[in-house]
Amino acid sequence: MQIQSFSLKNIGQFQDLSVSLAPTQDYPSNITVFIGNNGSGKTSLLKSVATALTWFVARLKHDKSNGTPIPESVILNTANAAAVEINVNDQNLQQQIQAYTWRITKNRTARKAEFSTYLSELNQLTDYYKQWLGYDDQSSLPLIAFYPVERSVIDIPLKIREKHQFLQIDGYDNALNNAVDFRRFFEWFRDREDIENESNITDEILHLLDSSPRADIQSLRQILANARKDRQLEAVRQAIYAFIAEFSNLRVRRKPRLHMSVDKNDKTLNVNQLSQGEKSLMALVGDIARRLAMMNPKLDNPLHGKGIILIDEIDMHLHPQWQRSIIQRLQTTFPNCQFILTTHSPLVISDTQNILVYDLDGQEVNALPSLYGQDANTVLLQYMDTSYRNPKVAEQISQAMDAIQNNDFELANQLIQTLKLELGESQLDVMRLVAMLKKRTLAKQGK
């Protein structure tokens, strides 16, 4: 299932907005990114889409269940009603691509309805999945998840408060909340690892195989070791390792106390010792992988399951090096998922080809030309309306350059000396000005 487009009526600051999402003919990737200043409406867009998607999950679970309503508080101040409409493509029972549309509405209290709710095609879509599950209760379900900015990992809760079955349909639990809780991920990880550790293929058996002189024992040992691994858990581990290459051997340890540990550059650490960025990225990627593994029980590689994933401020807590690679890693690790993202980072949107980037500006949502290969300074200046340098310093450098061009060498030297004191003599722009002044002075002297 993929969203082709969505529209908002009187939501937040948007009176009438329609947006198409990647993949499109011009942008064949599965990534759409929204940029814009704070208050431009990026989060409102994602929350609106997530609200519409809750109705799919609700109707999939129960025929007459309702999803999350549009909050009255988000209705445009001058409007009496609001609506969110979503258009998706998915396969029908004949394996043909079919379009489905549904619309949810909200009226202000004691106001006349202006829009009508439309759920007929949504019911058709959820009926298709119910029929498919009736034929095969191990068939795949599409992941749908929203990760808001309130997703920081404060602790690693491994103590299971209540017994969970972790059924396939449970992959939707808390997936579209406005305040995601990663508790379930860590509880699930421990539960699956307990099952994995109960395998009849013990460490003693593997040790005996290792000590056998027969040449073919090693291959047999590898087969048994792989059979011992929990497939869902292994998918989660591999997803995390794909994003953080320094990580390996993620596991739960019982001594000296219950905790989760990971090997980082061959050094074993308690996960609580990791940086906030490392913990947040591990939890985010792990939660996506966990849900895909639960919802695709028959896939050889659960990470290749389909889904729609919304992430607000994907760059949050990430080092610039990770910001550069985050989209490429999402595409590689979860190739069949559609991602709808927001960001404030020029590095996120300038390092991957074929992504669709929208700039929010008031009521306008404009698709930007490809930013692939652009340097971060250009993106900041041209598309994010932000100077890449401190404005005061930029003005000083500009004045020094003008003085050199005007052959006012005394003023140029004074400005350069000030910059040396403030920035240091080895700063690149200072060195460039010194060289320019020297070259211009020699030329003026006829040397």
Coordinates of N, CA and C in Angstrom, one line a residue, residues 36 46-47 72 93 118-119 129 134 209 222 237 256 264 310 337 353 380 400 419 439:
G36 N 10.9 23.5 5.8 CA 10.2 24.8 6.0 C 10.6 25.3 7.4
L46 N 2.0 15.9 8.7 CA 2.2 14.5 9.1 C 1.2 14.0 10.0
K47 N 0.8 14.8 11.0 CA -0.3 14.4 11.9 C -1.6 14.2 11.2
E72 N -10.8 19.3 17.1 CA -11.4 20.6 16.7 C -10.4 21.7 16.8
L93 N -7.6 -8.5 -4.8 CA -7.5 -10.0 -4.8 C -7.0 -10.6 -6.1
Y118 N -16.3 10.1 3.9 CA -16.5 9.1 2.9 C -15.6 7.9 3.2
L119 N -16.1 6.7 3.5 CA -15.3 5.6 4.0 C -15.6 4.3 3.2
Y129 N -8.0 -7.1 2.9 CA -7.0 -7.7 3.8 C -7.6 -8.8 4.7
G134 N -8.1 -14.5 5.8 CA -9.0 -15.7 5.9 C -8.5 -16.8 5.1
L209 N 30.5 -29.7 18.2 CA 30.7 -29.7 16.8 C 32.0 -29.0 16.4
Q222 N 27.3 -24.2 11.2 CA 26.7 -22.9 10.8 C 25.3 -23.1 10.5
R237 N 18.0 -7.2 14.5 CA 19.5 -7.0 14.7 C 20.1 -6.4 13.4
P256 N 25.4 -8.4 35.8 CA 25.0 -8.5 37.2 C 23.6 -8.1 37.5
K264 N 30.3 -2.3 20.6 CA 30.6 -1.1 19.8 C 32.0 -1.1 19.6
L310 N 5.9 7.5 8.6 CA 6.0 9.0 8.8 C 6.9 9.3 9.9
C337 N 9.1 0.2 1.7 CA 8.3 1.1 2.5 C 8.4 2.5 1.9
Q353 N 19.6 10.7 -4.4 CA 18.9 11.1 -5.7 C 17.4 10.7 -5.6
L380 N 21.2 25.7 2.3 CA 20.8 26.6 3.3 C 20.4 28.0 2.8
A400 N 35.7 43.7 3.6 CA 37.1 43.5 3.3 C 37.3 43.3 1.8
L419 N 39.4 40.4 11.7 CA 38.9 39.1 11.4 C 39.9 38.0 12.0
K439 N 48.0 39.8 -3.4 CA 48.0 39.8 -4.9 C 47.7 41.1 -5.5

